[in-house]
mmCIF file of C-alpha atoms in Angstrom:
data_model
loop_
_atom_site.group_PDB
_atom_site.id
_atom_site.type_symbol
_atom_site.label_atom_id
_atom_site.label_comp_id
_atom_site.label_asym_id
_atom_site.label_seq_id
_atom_site.Cartn_x
_atom_site.Cartn_y
_atom_site.Cartn_z
ATOM 1 C CA MET A 1 -0.045 0.088 0.024
ATOM 2 C CA LYS A 2 1.546 3.485 -1.000
ATOM 3 C CA ARG A 3 0.850 6.240 1.126
ATOM 4 C CA ILE A 4 0.459 9.970 -0.134
ATOM 5 C CA LEU A 5 2.351 12.297 2.111
ATOM 6 C CA GLU A 6 2.848 15.935 2.317
ATOM 7 C CA LEU A 7 6.455 16.760 2.409
ATOM 8 C CA THR A 8 8.470 20.189 2.766
ATOM 9 C CA GLU A 9 11.326 20.558 0.451
ATOM 10 C CA ARG A 10 13.875 20.373 3.089
ATOM 11 C CA GLU A 11 12.291 17.031 4.102
ATOM 12 C CA TYR A 12 12.391 15.818 0.537
ATOM 13 C CA ASP A 13 16.138 16.919 0.092
ATOM 14 C CA LEU A 14 16.813 14.960 3.373
ATOM 15 C CA ILE A 15 15.141 11.788 1.800
ATOM 16 C CA GLU A 16 16.810 12.179 -1.436
ATOM 17 C CA THR A 17 20.376 12.617 0.156
ATOM 18 C CA VAL A 18 19.803 9.397 2.126
ATOM 19 C CA ARG A 19 19.021 7.485 -0.953
ATOM 20 C CA ASN A 20 22.334 8.854 -2.643
ATOM 21 C CA TYR A 21 24.281 8.089 0.632
ATOM 22 C CA LYS A 22 22.859 4.319 0.602
ATOM 23 C CA ARG A 23 23.672 4.196 -3.086
ATOM 24 C CA SER A 24 27.292 5.095 -2.519
ATOM 25 C CA TYR A 25 27.919 1.872 -0.091
ATOM 26 C CA PRO A 26 30.340 0.916 0.881
ATOM 27 C CA ARG A 27 32.486 3.645 0.194
ATOM 28 C CA GLY A 28 29.821 6.207 1.786
ATOM 29 C CA GLU A 29 30.786 9.568 0.427
ATOM 30 C CA PRO A 30 32.176 11.563 3.395
ATOM 31 C CA ASN A 31 30.669 14.768 2.432
ATOM 32 C CA LEU A 32 27.220 13.225 2.107
ATOM 33 C CA ARG A 33 27.392 11.993 5.459
ATOM 34 C CA TRP A 34 28.318 15.574 6.723
ATOM 35 C CA SER A 35 25.309 16.875 4.801
ATOM 36 C CA LEU A 36 22.925 14.637 6.016
ATOM 37 C CA ARG A 37 24.035 15.286 9.733
ATOM 38 C CA VAL A 38 23.657 18.977 9.033
ATOM 39 C CA MET A 39 20.325 18.527 7.263
ATOM 40 C CA LEU A 40 18.775 16.443 10.116
ATOM 41 C CA GLU A 41 19.995 18.843 12.753
ATOM 42 C CA ASP A 42 18.343 21.773 10.956
ATOM 43 C CA LEU A 43 14.984 19.863 10.680
ATOM 44 C CA LEU A 44 15.019 19.029 14.240
ATOM 45 C CA GLU A 45 15.677 22.691 15.271
ATOM 46 C CA GLU A 46 12.867 24.058 13.127
ATOM 47 C CA PRO A 47 9.324 24.806 14.912
ATOM 48 C CA LEU A 48 6.641 22.548 14.084
ATOM 49 C CA GLU A 49 3.897 23.963 11.617
ATOM 50 C CA ASP A 50 0.273 23.924 12.625
ATOM 51 C CA ARG A 51 -1.163 21.545 10.109
ATOM 52 C CA VAL A 52 -4.701 21.314 9.796
#
């Protein structure tokens, strides 16, 4: 079953970066790993939106 989700641009970018990082396995591009950490930290720090 597929779900239809509403994502922000930043959430979508995080998901795509994770996918690219996983494709780079086993080398695991260090710049992608750093980018993922920064993106995740930014998302965790941003306030939640009131969604109806």
